[in-house]
Coordinates of C-alpha atoms in Angstrom, one line a residue:
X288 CA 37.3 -1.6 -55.1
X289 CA 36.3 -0.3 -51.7
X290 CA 32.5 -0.5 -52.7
X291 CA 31.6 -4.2 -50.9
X292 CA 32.8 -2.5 -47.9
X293 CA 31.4 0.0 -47.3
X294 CA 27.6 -1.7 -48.8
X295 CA 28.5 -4.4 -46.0
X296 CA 29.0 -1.8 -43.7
X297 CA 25.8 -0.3 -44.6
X298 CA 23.7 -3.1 -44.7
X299 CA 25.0 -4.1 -41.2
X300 CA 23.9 -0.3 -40.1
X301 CA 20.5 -1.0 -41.8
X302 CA 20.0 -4.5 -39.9
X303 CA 21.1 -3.3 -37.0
X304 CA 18.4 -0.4 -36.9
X305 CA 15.8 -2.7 -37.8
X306 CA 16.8 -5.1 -35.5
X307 CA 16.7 -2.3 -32.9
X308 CA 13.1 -0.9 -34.1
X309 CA 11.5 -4.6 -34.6
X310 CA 10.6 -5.2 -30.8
X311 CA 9.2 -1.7 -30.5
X312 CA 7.2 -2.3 -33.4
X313 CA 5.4 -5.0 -32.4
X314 CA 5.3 -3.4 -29.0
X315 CA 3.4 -0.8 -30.7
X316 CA 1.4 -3.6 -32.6
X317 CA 0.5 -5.5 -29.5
X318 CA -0.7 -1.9 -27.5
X319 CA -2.7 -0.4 -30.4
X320 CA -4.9 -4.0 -30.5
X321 CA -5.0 -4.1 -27.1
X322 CA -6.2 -0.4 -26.6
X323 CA -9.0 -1.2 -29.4
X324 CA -10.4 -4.5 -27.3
X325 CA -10.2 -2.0 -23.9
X326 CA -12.7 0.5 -25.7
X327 CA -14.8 -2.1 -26.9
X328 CA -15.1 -3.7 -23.5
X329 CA -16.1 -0.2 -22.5
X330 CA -18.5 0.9 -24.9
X331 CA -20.1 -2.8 -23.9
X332 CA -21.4 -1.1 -20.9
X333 CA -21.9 2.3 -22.1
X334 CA -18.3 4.0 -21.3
X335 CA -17.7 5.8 -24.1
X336 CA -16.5 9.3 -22.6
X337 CA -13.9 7.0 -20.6
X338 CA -10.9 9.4 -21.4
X339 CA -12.7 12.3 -19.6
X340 CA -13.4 10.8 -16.8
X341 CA -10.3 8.5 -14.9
X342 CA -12.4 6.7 -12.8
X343 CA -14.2 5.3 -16.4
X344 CA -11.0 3.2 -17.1
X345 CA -10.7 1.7 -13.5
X346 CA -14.1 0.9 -12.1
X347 CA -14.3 -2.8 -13.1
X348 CA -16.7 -4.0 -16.0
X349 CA -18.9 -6.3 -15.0
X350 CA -20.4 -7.7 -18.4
X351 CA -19.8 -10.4 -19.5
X352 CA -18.7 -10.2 -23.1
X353 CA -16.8 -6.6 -21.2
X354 CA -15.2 -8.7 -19.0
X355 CA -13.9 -11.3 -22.2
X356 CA -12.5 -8.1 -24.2
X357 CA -11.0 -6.9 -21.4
X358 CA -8.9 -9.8 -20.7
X359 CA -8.2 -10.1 -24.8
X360 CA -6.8 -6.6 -23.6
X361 CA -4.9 -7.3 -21.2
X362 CA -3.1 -9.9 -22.8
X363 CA -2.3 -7.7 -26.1
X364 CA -0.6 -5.6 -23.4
X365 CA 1.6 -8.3 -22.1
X366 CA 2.9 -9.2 -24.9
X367 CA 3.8 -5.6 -25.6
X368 CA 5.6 -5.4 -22.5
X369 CA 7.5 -8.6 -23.4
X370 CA 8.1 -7.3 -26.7
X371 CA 9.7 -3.8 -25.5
X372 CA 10.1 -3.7 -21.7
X373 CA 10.8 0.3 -21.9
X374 CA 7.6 0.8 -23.2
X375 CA 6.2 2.6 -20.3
X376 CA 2.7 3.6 -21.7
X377 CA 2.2 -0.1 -22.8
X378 CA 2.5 -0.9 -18.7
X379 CA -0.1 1.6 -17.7
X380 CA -2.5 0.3 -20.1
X381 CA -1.7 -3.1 -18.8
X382 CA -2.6 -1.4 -15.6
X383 CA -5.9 0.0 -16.7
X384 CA -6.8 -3.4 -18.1
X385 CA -6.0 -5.1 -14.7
X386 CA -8.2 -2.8 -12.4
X387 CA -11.3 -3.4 -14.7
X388 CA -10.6 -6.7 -14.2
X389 CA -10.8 -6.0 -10.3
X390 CA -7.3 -6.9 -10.3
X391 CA -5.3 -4.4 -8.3
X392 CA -2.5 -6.3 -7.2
X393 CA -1.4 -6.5 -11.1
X394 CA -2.3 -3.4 -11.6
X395 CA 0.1 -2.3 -8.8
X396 CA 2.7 -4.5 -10.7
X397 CA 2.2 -2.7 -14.1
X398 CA 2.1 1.2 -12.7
X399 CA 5.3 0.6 -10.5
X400 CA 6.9 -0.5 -13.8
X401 CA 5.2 2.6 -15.9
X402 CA 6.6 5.0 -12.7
X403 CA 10.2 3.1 -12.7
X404 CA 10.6 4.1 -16.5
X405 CA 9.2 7.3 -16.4
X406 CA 8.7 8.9 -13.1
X407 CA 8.3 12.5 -14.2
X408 CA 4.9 11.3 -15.8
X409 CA 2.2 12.2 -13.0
X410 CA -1.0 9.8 -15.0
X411 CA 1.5 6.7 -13.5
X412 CA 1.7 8.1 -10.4
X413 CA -1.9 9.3 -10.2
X414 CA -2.8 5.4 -11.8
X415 CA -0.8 3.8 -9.1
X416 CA -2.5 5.6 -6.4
X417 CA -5.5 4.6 -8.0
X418 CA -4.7 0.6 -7.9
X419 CA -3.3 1.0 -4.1
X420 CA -6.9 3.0 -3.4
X421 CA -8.5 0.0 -5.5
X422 CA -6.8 -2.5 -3.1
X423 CA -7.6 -0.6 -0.1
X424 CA -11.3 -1.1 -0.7
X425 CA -10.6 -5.0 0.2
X426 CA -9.8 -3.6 3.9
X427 CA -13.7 -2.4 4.5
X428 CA -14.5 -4.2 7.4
X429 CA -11.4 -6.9 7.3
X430 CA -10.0 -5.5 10.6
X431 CA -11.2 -7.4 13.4
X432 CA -8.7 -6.7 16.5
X433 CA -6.0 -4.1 16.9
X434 CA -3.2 -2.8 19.4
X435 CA -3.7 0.5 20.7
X436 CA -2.2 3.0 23.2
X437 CA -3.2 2.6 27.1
X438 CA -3.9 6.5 26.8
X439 CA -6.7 6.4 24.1
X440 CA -8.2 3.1 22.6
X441 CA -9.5 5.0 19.6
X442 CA -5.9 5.3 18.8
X443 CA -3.9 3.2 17.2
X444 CA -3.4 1.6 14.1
X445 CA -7.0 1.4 12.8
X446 CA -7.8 1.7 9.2
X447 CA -10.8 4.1 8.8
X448 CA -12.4 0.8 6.9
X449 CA -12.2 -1.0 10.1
X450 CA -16.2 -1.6 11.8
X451 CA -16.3 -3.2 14.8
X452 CA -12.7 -3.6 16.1
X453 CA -11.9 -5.0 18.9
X454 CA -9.1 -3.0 20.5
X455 CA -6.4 -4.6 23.0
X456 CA -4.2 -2.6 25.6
X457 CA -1.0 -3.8 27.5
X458 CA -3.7 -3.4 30.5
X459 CA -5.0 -6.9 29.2
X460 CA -1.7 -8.4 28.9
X461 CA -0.2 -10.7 31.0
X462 CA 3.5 -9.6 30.6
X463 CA 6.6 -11.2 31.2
X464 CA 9.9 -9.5 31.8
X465 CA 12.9 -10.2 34.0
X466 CA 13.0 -8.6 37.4
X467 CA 16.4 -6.6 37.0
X468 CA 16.3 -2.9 35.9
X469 CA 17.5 -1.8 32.6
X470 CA 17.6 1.9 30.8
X471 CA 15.0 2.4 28.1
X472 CA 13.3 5.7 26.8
X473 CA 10.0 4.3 28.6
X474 CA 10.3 3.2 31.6
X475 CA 8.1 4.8 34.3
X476 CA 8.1 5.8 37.9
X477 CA 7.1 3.0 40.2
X478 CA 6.5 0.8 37.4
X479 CA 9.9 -0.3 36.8
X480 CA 11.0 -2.8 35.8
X481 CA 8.3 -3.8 33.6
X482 CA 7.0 -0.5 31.8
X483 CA 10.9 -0.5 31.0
X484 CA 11.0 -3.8 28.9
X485 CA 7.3 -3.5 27.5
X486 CA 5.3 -0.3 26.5
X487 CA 3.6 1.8 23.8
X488 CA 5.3 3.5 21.3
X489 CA 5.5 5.3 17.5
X490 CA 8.0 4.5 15.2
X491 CA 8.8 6.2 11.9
X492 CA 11.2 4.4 9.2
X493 CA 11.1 3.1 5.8
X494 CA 9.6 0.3 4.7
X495 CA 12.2 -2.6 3.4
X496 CA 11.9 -2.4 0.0
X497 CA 13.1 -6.0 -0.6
X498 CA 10.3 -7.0 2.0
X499 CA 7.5 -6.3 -0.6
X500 CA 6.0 -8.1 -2.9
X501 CA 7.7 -8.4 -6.4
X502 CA 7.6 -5.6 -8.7
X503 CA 5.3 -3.1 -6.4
X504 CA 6.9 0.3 -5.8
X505 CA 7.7 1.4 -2.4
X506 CA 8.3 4.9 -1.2
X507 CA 11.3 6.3 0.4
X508 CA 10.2 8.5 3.2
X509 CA 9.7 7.4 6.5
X510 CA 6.3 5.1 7.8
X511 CA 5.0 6.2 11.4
X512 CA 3.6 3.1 12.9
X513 CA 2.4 2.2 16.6
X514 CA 4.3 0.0 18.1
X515 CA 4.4 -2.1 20.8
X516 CA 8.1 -1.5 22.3
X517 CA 9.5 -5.2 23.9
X518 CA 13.5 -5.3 25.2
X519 CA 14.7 -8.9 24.7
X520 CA 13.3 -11.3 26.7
X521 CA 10.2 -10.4 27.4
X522 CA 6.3 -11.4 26.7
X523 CA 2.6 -10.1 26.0
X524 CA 0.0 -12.7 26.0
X525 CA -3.6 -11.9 25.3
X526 CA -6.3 -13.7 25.5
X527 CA -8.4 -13.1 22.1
X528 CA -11.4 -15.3 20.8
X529 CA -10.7 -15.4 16.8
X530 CA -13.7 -15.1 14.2
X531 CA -15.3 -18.0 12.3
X532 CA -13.7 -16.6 9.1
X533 CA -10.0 -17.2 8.3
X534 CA -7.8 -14.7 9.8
X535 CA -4.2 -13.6 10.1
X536 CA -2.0 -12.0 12.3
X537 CA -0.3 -9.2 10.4
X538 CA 2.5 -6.8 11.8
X539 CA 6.0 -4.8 11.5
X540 CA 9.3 -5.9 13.0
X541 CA 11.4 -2.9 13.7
X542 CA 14.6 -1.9 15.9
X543 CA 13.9 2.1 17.0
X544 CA 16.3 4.2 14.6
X545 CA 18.5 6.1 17.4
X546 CA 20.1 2.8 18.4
X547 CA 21.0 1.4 15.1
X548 CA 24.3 2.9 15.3
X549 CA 25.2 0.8 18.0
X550 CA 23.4 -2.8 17.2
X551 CA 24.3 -5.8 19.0
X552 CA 23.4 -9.6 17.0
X553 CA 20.1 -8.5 16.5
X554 CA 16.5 -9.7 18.4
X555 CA 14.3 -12.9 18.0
X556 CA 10.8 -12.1 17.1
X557 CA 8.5 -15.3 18.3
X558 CA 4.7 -15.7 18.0
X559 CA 2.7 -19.1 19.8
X560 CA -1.1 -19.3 19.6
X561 CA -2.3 -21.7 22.6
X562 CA 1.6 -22.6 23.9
X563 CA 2.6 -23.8 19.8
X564 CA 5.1 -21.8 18.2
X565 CA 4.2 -20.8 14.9
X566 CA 6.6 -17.7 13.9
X567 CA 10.3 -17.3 14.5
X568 CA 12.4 -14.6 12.6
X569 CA 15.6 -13.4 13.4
X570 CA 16.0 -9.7 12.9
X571 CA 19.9 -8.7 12.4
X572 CA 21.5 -5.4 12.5
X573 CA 21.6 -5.5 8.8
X574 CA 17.7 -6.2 8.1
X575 CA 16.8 -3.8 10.7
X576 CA 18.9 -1.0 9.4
X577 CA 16.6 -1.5 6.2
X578 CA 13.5 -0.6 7.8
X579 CA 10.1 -2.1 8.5
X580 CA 9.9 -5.7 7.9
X581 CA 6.1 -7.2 7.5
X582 CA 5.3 -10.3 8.7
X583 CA 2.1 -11.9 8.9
X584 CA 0.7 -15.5 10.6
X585 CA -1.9 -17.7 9.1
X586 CA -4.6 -18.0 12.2
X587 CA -7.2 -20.3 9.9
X588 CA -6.8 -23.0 12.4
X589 CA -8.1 -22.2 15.3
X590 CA -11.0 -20.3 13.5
X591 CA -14.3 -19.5 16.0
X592 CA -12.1 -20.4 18.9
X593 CA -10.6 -18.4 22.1
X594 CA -6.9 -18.7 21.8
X595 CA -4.0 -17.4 24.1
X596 CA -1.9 -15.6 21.6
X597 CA 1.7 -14.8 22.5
X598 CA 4.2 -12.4 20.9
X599 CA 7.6 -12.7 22.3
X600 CA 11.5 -11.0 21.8
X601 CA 14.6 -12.5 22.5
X602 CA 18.6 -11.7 22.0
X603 CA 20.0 -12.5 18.9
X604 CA 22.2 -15.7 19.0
X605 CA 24.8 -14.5 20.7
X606 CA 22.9 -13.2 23.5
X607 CA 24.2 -9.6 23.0
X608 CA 21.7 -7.7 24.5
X609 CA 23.0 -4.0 23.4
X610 CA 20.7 -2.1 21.3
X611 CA 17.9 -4.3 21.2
X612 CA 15.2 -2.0 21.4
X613 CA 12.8 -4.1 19.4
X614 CA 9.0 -3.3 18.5
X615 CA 6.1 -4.8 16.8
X616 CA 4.6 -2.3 14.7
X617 CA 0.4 -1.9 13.7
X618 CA -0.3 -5.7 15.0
X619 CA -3.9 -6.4 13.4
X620 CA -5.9 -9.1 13.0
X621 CA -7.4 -9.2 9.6
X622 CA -8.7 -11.4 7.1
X623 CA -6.7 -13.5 5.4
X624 CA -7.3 -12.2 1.9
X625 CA -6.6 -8.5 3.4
X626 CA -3.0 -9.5 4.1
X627 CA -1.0 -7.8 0.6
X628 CA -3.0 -4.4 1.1
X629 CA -2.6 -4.4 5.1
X630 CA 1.5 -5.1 4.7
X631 CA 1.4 -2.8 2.3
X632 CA -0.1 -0.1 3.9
X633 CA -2.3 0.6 0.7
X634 CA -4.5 3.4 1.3
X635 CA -1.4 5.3 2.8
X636 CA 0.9 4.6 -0.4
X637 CA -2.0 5.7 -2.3
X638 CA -1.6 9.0 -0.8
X639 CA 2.0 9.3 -1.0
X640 CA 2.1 8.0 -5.2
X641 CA -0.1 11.1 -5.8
X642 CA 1.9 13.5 -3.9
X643 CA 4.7 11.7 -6.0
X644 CA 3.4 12.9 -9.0
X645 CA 3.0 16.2 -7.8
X646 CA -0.9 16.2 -7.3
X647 CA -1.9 19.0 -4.8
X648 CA -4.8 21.5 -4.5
X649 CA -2.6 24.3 -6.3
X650 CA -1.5 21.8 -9.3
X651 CA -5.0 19.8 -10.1
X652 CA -7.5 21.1 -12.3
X653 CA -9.6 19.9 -15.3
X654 CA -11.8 17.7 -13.6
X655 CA -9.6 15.5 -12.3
X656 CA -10.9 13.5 -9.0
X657 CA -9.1 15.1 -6.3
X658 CA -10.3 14.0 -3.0
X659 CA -11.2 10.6 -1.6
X660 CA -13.4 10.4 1.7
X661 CA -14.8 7.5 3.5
X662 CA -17.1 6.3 1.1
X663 CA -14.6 8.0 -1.5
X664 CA -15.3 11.3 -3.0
X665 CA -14.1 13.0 -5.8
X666 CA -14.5 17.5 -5.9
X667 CA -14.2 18.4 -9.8
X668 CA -12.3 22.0 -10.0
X669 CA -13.4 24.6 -12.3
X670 CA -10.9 27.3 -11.7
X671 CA -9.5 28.5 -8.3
X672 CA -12.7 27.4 -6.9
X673 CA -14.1 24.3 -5.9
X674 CA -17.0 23.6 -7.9
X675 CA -20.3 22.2 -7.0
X676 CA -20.4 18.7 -8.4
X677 CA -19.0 15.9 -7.1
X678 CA -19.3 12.5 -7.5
X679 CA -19.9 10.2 -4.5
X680 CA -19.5 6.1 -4.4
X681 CA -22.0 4.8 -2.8
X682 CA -22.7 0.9 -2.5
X683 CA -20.5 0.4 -5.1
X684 CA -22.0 3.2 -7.2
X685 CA -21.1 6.2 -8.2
X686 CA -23.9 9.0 -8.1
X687 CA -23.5 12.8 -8.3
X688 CA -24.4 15.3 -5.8
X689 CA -24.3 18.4 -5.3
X690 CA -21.3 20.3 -3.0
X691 CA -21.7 23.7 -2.2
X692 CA -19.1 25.9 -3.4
X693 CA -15.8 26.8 -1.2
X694 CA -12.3 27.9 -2.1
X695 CA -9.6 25.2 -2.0
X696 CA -8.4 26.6 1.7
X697 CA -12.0 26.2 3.1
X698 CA -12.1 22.4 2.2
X699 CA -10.4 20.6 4.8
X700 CA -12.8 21.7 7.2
X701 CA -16.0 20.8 4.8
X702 CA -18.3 18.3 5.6
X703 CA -20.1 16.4 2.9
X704 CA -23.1 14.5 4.4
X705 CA -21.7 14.2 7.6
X706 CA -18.4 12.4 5.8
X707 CA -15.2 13.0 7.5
X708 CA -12.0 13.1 5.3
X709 CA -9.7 10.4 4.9
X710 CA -6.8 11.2 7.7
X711 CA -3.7 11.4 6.1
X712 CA -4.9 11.7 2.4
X713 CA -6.5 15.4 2.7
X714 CA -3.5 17.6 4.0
X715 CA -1.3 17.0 1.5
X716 CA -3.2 17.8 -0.9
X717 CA -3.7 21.2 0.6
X718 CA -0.7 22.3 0.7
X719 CA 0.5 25.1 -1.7

């Protein structure tokens, strides 16, 4: 008599899993296609050892009919995603379809999602450094003007892309502050009060992570960024003739971490170009407790022209001036289709996604590409030993050379051509 129950209850168990198993399925479905269509587009241009070699699956294809199965690809990969959003692997090959596509910005998308649902996998992390390294490329020669120290003008926050920068010093500023003394950390003998509301500076904090653009991954640890240091109300003007090309203004808003305990209303940042205002943000205690917060201006208008350019601070809206130590962090002026990789610092996340994944000298072996220079180079490892073979991008090319063979603590001080390594990208890799 009990026997309709208990099939009921059965079949509910058997709907249930198959109802459970349907959307991975076709998840499945959707990724196997899609991984077909990415070898073909591939094999179209003669890729077929693409699994031994990484940088195979993220140089971009630039056939035609490649370029047609790629995006066939890509889109079997979405709607696996869409299908099973957990399916991790489906999101890195959605990833390696987007950076033959010269698409890094959806590539970052995809690989922030792949390390999100499985962050002990190092490939995501090593494919995520890859599509921030991809995006970084964009930066060769977008750098047109920087901020830099008084001290040293080859300082600063200059990408090693950056040709022909001009750099800018408080020493060309025209700087308005009030005329009563006040007690910063920078204030200087018989340059008070001035040097005490407006000087040079480096900052280390995290990046806001809801300040980034949706979906990219953002690391925890602290960002050490120049800064130029400005106690509400004050002013730097410089005078700065802007390129024919479209530009922006890019830079960090930031309150200096040993005062955030004791935050007042929070500062005014204010930008005019030629006496019209065209940036205001309030920064409160809140938001600057967070970290970093980018910003960027659109300078396409007064393209070719020499323009008065003025950033500004000023008290929150209560006028409470207490803890306002406020900065402007790596200003730059870049092209305006640099903007996502310079405010998101891409060639230094590159760095710090590998390190995520646990790639240093002591863990890397089988080939893998393991250093990147400036043109990018890749050392393949053999054993304990660097071998000699490398592969060097050059033009846009890849071509291999040969590197003389040194042991993995000798190659931070090897030269390769008369290549300097990438700072900030080499020691970590070093260490043990």
């Amino acid at each position: 008599m009990r026997r309709p129950g208990w099939y009921g209850a059965l079949g509910a168990l058997v709907l249930a899993v198959v109802l459970w198993l349907a959307p991975r399925g076709l998840s499945l479905y959707h990724q196997e296609r899609g991984a077909r269509l990415l070898v073909q587009a591939l094999a179209v241009e003669g890729r077929t050892q693409a699994e031994a070699d990484p940088y195979l699956l993220s140089e971009p294809v630039m056939d035609g009919e490649a370029r047609r199965l790629a995006e066939r690809a890509a889109d079997r990969f979405r709607a696996a995603v869409e299908a099973d959003p957990r399916n991790g692997q489906a999101y890195r090959w959605l990833g390696r379809a987007a950076l033959l596509l010269d698409r890094p910005e959806e590539a970052i998308v995809a690989f922030s999602a792949a390390t999100r649902l499985h962050p002990a996998n190092p490939l995501a992390w090593w494919e995520l450094g890859l599509a921030y390294e991809r995006l970084a490329q964009g930066l060769e020669g977008a750098v047109h003007l920087a901020l830099a120290s008084d001290s040293d003008c080859t300082a600063g926050p200059v990408p090693i892309a950056a040709r022909d920068v001009t750099i800018l010093t408080l020493q060309v500023a025209d700087i308005e502050t009030p005329h009563v003394p006040i007690n910063t950390p920078y204030c200087e003998l018989g340059e008070e009060p001035e040097s005490c509301f407006v000087a040079q500076a480096e900052w280390e904090m995290p990046d806001a992570p809801d300040r980034q653009p949706e979906g990219w991954w953002v690391p925890e640890e602290p960002v050490r960024r120049a800064v130029l240091f400005m106690h509400p109300p004050a002013r730097a003007t410089f005078t700065v003739t802007l390129p024919v090309t479209p530009t922006a203004l890019t830079f960090w808003m930031g309150i200096e971490p040993t005062v955030w305990p004791w935050l007042g209303d929070g500062v005014v940042y204010r930008i005019e170009v030629d006496g019209e205002e065209v940036f205001e943000q309030e920064l409160t205690p809140e938001a600057a407790r967070e970290g970093w917060r980018p910003g960027a201006v659109d300078l396409s208008g007064w393209v070719g022209r020499e323009v008065r350019l003025m950033l500004e601070t000023d008290a929150g809206p209560a006028g409470d001036g207490q803890g306002d130590w406020a900065g402007w962090g790596e200003v730059r002026l870049v092209e305006a289709d640099s903007v996502s990789c310079v405010l998101a610092s891409c060639r230094e996340r590159a760095a710090v996604a590998w390190r995520e994944g646990g790639f240093t000298a002591a863990h890397i072996h089988y080939g893998k590409v393991l250093y990147f220079f400036d043109p990018p180079l890749s050392l393949h490892f053999t054993s304990d030993r660097i071998a000699g073979k490398a592969h060097l991008r050059d033009n846009g090319m890849w071509q291999q050379a040969i590197v003389p063979e040194v042991s993995h603590a000798q190659a931070h001080c090897m030269p390769f051509r008369g290549i300097a390594p990438v700072p900030g990208t080499l020691p970590w890799l070093l260490q043990p």
